[in-house]
């Protein structure tokens, strides 16, 4: 059974920083190679891809977060993280970590939520002005 559990969400003021973490289990056993990603969803909005790291360390970022967010993965500890800086009110959303077998995803679709098989329950980030 694959599980992903996020943590680190909080309320911060604009300009602040946060570090989100996601611990996963079962992925390595089930899939030799897998991609991991962070998505976010604001109320009334579609779920958006924030960042993704492929099994070979290729990393992708949404234009809205480039230069402000940094994603990392550590397969020795089964964790991924999202370091967010210069946060703005428009970054307010529920943040989800997600994963998918490398056989089921390719670069053009890294930000497509329908591609990802496994999801965490989400962690809330609220940025006030």
PDB file of N, CA, C and O in Angstrom, residues 21-51:
ATOM      1  N   UNK A  21       6.932  19.274   3.824  1.00  0.00           N
ATOM      2  CA  UNK A  21       7.546  17.954   3.726  1.00  0.00           C
ATOM      3  C   UNK A  21       6.494  16.920   3.375  1.00  0.00           C
ATOM      4  O   UNK A  21       5.306  17.091   3.683  1.00  0.00           O
ATOM      5  N   UNK A  22       6.948  15.860   2.759  1.00  0.00           N
ATOM      6  CA  UNK A  22       6.056  14.738   2.431  1.00  0.00           C
ATOM      7  C   UNK A  22       6.847  13.453   2.621  1.00  0.00           C
ATOM      8  O   UNK A  22       7.934  13.295   2.042  1.00  0.00           O
ATOM      9  N   UNK A  23       6.324  12.594   3.462  1.00  0.00           N
ATOM     10  CA  UNK A  23       6.935  11.288   3.680  1.00  0.00           C
ATOM     11  C   UNK A  23       6.087  10.258   2.956  1.00  0.00           C
ATOM     12  O   UNK A  23       4.858  10.244   3.098  1.00  0.00           O
ATOM     13  N   UNK A  24       6.737   9.407   2.187  1.00  0.00           N
ATOM     14  CA  UNK A  24       5.987   8.375   1.465  1.00  0.00           C
ATOM     15  C   UNK A  24       6.468   6.990   1.844  1.00  0.00           C
ATOM     16  O   UNK A  24       7.587   6.796   2.312  1.00  0.00           O
ATOM     17  N   UNK A  25       5.588   6.031   1.665  1.00  0.00           N
ATOM     18  CA  UNK A  25       5.921   4.633   1.924  1.00  0.00           C
ATOM     19  C   UNK A  25       5.287   3.774   0.853  1.00  0.00           C
ATOM     20  O   UNK A  25       4.229   4.114   0.318  1.00  0.00           O
ATOM     21  N   UNK A  26       5.952   2.686   0.536  1.00  0.00           N
ATOM     22  CA  UNK A  26       5.415   1.730  -0.419  1.00  0.00           C
ATOM     23  C   UNK A  26       5.755   2.010  -1.872  1.00  0.00           C
ATOM     24  O   UNK A  26       5.564   1.142  -2.733  1.00  0.00           O
ATOM     25  N   UNK A  27       6.243   3.198  -2.176  1.00  0.00           N
ATOM     26  CA  UNK A  27       6.511   3.532  -3.578  1.00  0.00           C
ATOM     27  C   UNK A  27       7.667   2.723  -4.147  1.00  0.00           C
ATOM     28  O   UNK A  27       7.580   2.203  -5.274  1.00  0.00           O
ATOM     29  N   UNK A  28       8.742   2.647  -3.404  1.00  0.00           N
ATOM     30  CA  UNK A  28       9.920   1.945  -3.907  1.00  0.00           C
ATOM     31  C   UNK A  28       9.650   0.463  -4.087  1.00  0.00           C
ATOM     32  O   UNK A  28      10.176  -0.179  -4.997  1.00  0.00           O
ATOM     33  N   UNK A  29       8.820  -0.091  -3.206  1.00  0.00           N
ATOM     34  CA  UNK A  29       8.490  -1.509  -3.304  1.00  0.00           C
ATOM     35  C   UNK A  29       7.645  -1.793  -4.548  1.00  0.00           C
ATOM     36  O   UNK A  29       7.798  -2.826  -5.199  1.00  0.00           O
ATOM     37  N   UNK A  30       6.747  -0.851  -4.846  1.00  0.00           N
ATOM     38  CA  UNK A  30       5.802  -1.080  -5.936  1.00  0.00           C
ATOM     39  C   UNK A  30       6.357  -0.646  -7.293  1.00  0.00           C
ATOM     40  O   UNK A  30       6.034  -1.249  -8.313  1.00  0.00           O
ATOM     41  N   UNK A  31       7.170   0.406  -7.290  1.00  0.00           N
ATOM     42  CA  UNK A  31       7.666   0.951  -8.545  1.00  0.00           C
ATOM     43  C   UNK A  31       9.172   1.157  -8.470  1.00  0.00           C
ATOM     44  O   UNK A  31       9.662   1.836  -7.579  1.00  0.00           O
ATOM     45  N   UNK A  32       9.885   0.639  -9.428  1.00  0.00           N
ATOM     46  CA  UNK A  32      11.327   0.810  -9.434  1.00  0.00           C
ATOM     47  C   UNK A  32      11.720   2.268  -9.600  1.00  0.00           C
ATOM     48  O   UNK A  32      12.622   2.763  -8.946  1.00  0.00           O
ATOM     49  N   UNK A  33      11.016   2.952 -10.505  1.00  0.00           N
ATOM     50  CA  UNK A  33      11.291   4.362 -10.760  1.00  0.00           C
ATOM     51  C   UNK A  33       9.975   5.122 -10.688  1.00  0.00           C
ATOM     52  O   UNK A  33       8.973   4.670 -11.232  1.00  0.00           O
ATOM     53  N   UNK A  34      10.009   6.278 -10.052  1.00  0.00           N
ATOM     54  CA  UNK A  34       8.781   7.047  -9.927  1.00  0.00           C
ATOM     55  C   UNK A  34       9.094   8.536  -9.882  1.00  0.00           C
ATOM     56  O   UNK A  34      10.189   8.948  -9.514  1.00  0.00           O
ATOM     57  N   UNK A  35       8.105   9.317 -10.309  1.00  0.00           N
ATOM     58  CA  UNK A  35       8.177  10.766 -10.212  1.00  0.00           C
ATOM     59  C   UNK A  35       7.420  11.195  -8.962  1.00  0.00           C
ATOM     60  O   UNK A  35       6.439  10.556  -8.564  1.00  0.00           O
ATOM     61  N   UNK A  36       7.849  12.302  -8.403  1.00  0.00           N
ATOM     62  CA  UNK A  36       7.131  12.911  -7.289  1.00  0.00           C
ATOM     63  C   UNK A  36       6.870  14.372  -7.618  1.00  0.00           C
ATOM     64  O   UNK A  36       7.617  14.981  -8.391  1.00  0.00           O
ATOM     65  N   UNK A  37       5.823  14.914  -7.035  1.00  0.00           N
ATOM     66  CA  UNK A  37       5.430  16.270  -7.395  1.00  0.00           C
ATOM     67  C   UNK A  37       4.685  16.938  -6.253  1.00  0.00           C
ATOM     68  O   UNK A  37       4.177  16.271  -5.338  1.00  0.00           O
ATOM     69  N   UNK A  38       4.626  18.252  -6.333  1.00  0.00           N
ATOM     70  CA  UNK A  38       3.772  19.069  -5.471  1.00  0.00           C
ATOM     71  C   UNK A  38       2.729  19.751  -6.351  1.00  0.00           C
ATOM     72  O   UNK A  38       3.057  20.309  -7.398  1.00  0.00           O
ATOM     73  N   UNK A  39       1.495  19.707  -5.887  1.00  0.00           N
ATOM     74  CA  UNK A  39       0.393  20.417  -6.517  1.00  0.00           C
ATOM     75  C   UNK A  39      -0.230  21.347  -5.483  1.00  0.00           C
ATOM     76  O   UNK A  39      -0.024  21.186  -4.281  1.00  0.00           O
ATOM     77  N   UNK A  40      -1.032  22.284  -5.958  1.00  0.00           N
ATOM     78  CA  UNK A  40      -1.789  23.128  -5.046  1.00  0.00           C
ATOM     79  C   UNK A  40      -3.155  23.412  -5.637  1.00  0.00           C
ATOM     80  O   UNK A  40      -3.340  23.391  -6.845  1.00  0.00           O
ATOM     81  N   UNK A  41      -4.079  23.655  -4.740  1.00  0.00           N
ATOM     82  CA  UNK A  41      -5.445  23.948  -5.165  1.00  0.00           C
ATOM     83  C   UNK A  41      -6.053  24.972  -4.234  1.00  0.00           C
ATOM     84  O   UNK A  41      -6.173  24.738  -3.032  1.00  0.00           O
ATOM     85  N   UNK A  42      -6.412  26.107  -4.810  1.00  0.00           N
ATOM     86  CA  UNK A  42      -7.095  27.149  -4.067  1.00  0.00           C
ATOM     87  C   UNK A  42      -8.597  26.931  -4.197  1.00  0.00           C
ATOM     88  O   UNK A  42      -9.047  26.290  -5.161  1.00  0.00           O
ATOM     89  N   UNK A  43      -9.393  27.450  -3.269  1.00  0.00           N
ATOM     90  CA  UNK A  43     -10.848  27.270  -3.351  1.00  0.00           C
ATOM     91  C   UNK A  43     -11.403  27.751  -4.681  1.00  0.00           C
ATOM     92  O   UNK A  43     -11.083  28.855  -5.136  1.00  0.00           O
ATOM     93  N   UNK A  44     -12.192  26.922  -5.325  1.00  0.00           N
ATOM     94  CA  UNK A  44     -12.800  27.285  -6.586  1.00  0.00           C
ATOM     95  C   UNK A  44     -11.891  27.204  -7.788  1.00  0.00           C
ATOM     96  O   UNK A  44     -12.294  27.549  -8.905  1.00  0.00           O
ATOM     97  N   UNK A  45     -10.658  26.772  -7.569  1.00  0.00           N
ATOM     98  CA  UNK A  45      -9.689  26.693  -8.652  1.00  0.00           C
ATOM     99  C   UNK A  45      -9.346  25.240  -8.963  1.00  0.00           C
ATOM    100  O   UNK A  45      -9.557  24.342  -8.148  1.00  0.00           O
ATOM    101  N   UNK A  46      -8.767  25.039 -10.154  1.00  0.00           N
ATOM    102  CA  UNK A  46      -8.293  23.705 -10.517  1.00  0.00           C
ATOM    103  C   UNK A  46      -6.981  23.415  -9.800  1.00  0.00           C
ATOM    104  O   UNK A  46      -6.246  24.326  -9.421  1.00  0.00           O
ATOM    105  N   UNK A  47      -6.711  22.148  -9.624  1.00  0.00           N
ATOM    106  CA  UNK A  47      -5.444  21.746  -9.020  1.00  0.00           C
ATOM    107  C   UNK A  47      -4.313  22.035 -10.011  1.00  0.00           C
ATOM    108  O   UNK A  47      -4.409  21.672 -11.187  1.00  0.00           O
ATOM    109  N   UNK A  48      -3.259  22.691  -9.522  1.00  0.00           N
ATOM    110  CA  UNK A  48      -2.154  23.112 -10.388  1.00  0.00           C
ATOM    111  C   UNK A  48      -0.862  22.419  -9.990  1.00  0.00           C
ATOM    112  O   UNK A  48      -0.582  22.261  -8.793  1.00  0.00           O
ATOM    113  N   UNK A  49      -0.065  22.084 -10.978  1.00  0.00           N
ATOM    114  CA  UNK A  49       1.266  21.564 -10.698  1.00  0.00           C
ATOM    115  C   UNK A  49       2.174  22.683 -10.254  1.00  0.00           C
ATOM    116  O   UNK A  49       2.207  23.740 -10.879  1.00  0.00           O
ATOM    117  N   UNK A  50       2.909  22.447  -9.177  1.00  0.00           N
ATOM    118  CA  UNK A  50       3.843  23.436  -8.648  1.00  0.00           C
ATOM    119  C   UNK A  50       5.266  23.061  -9.036  1.00  0.00           C
ATOM    120  O   UNK A  50       6.032  23.886  -9.529  1.00  0.00           O
ATOM    121  N   UNK A  51       5.632  21.804  -8.789  1.00  0.00           N
ATOM    122  CA  UNK A  51       6.975  21.336  -9.095  1.00  0.00           C
ATOM    123  C   UNK A  51       6.966  19.819  -9.156  1.00  0.00           C
ATOM    124  O   UNK A  51       6.119  19.177  -8.539  1.00  0.00           O
TER     125      UNK A  51
END
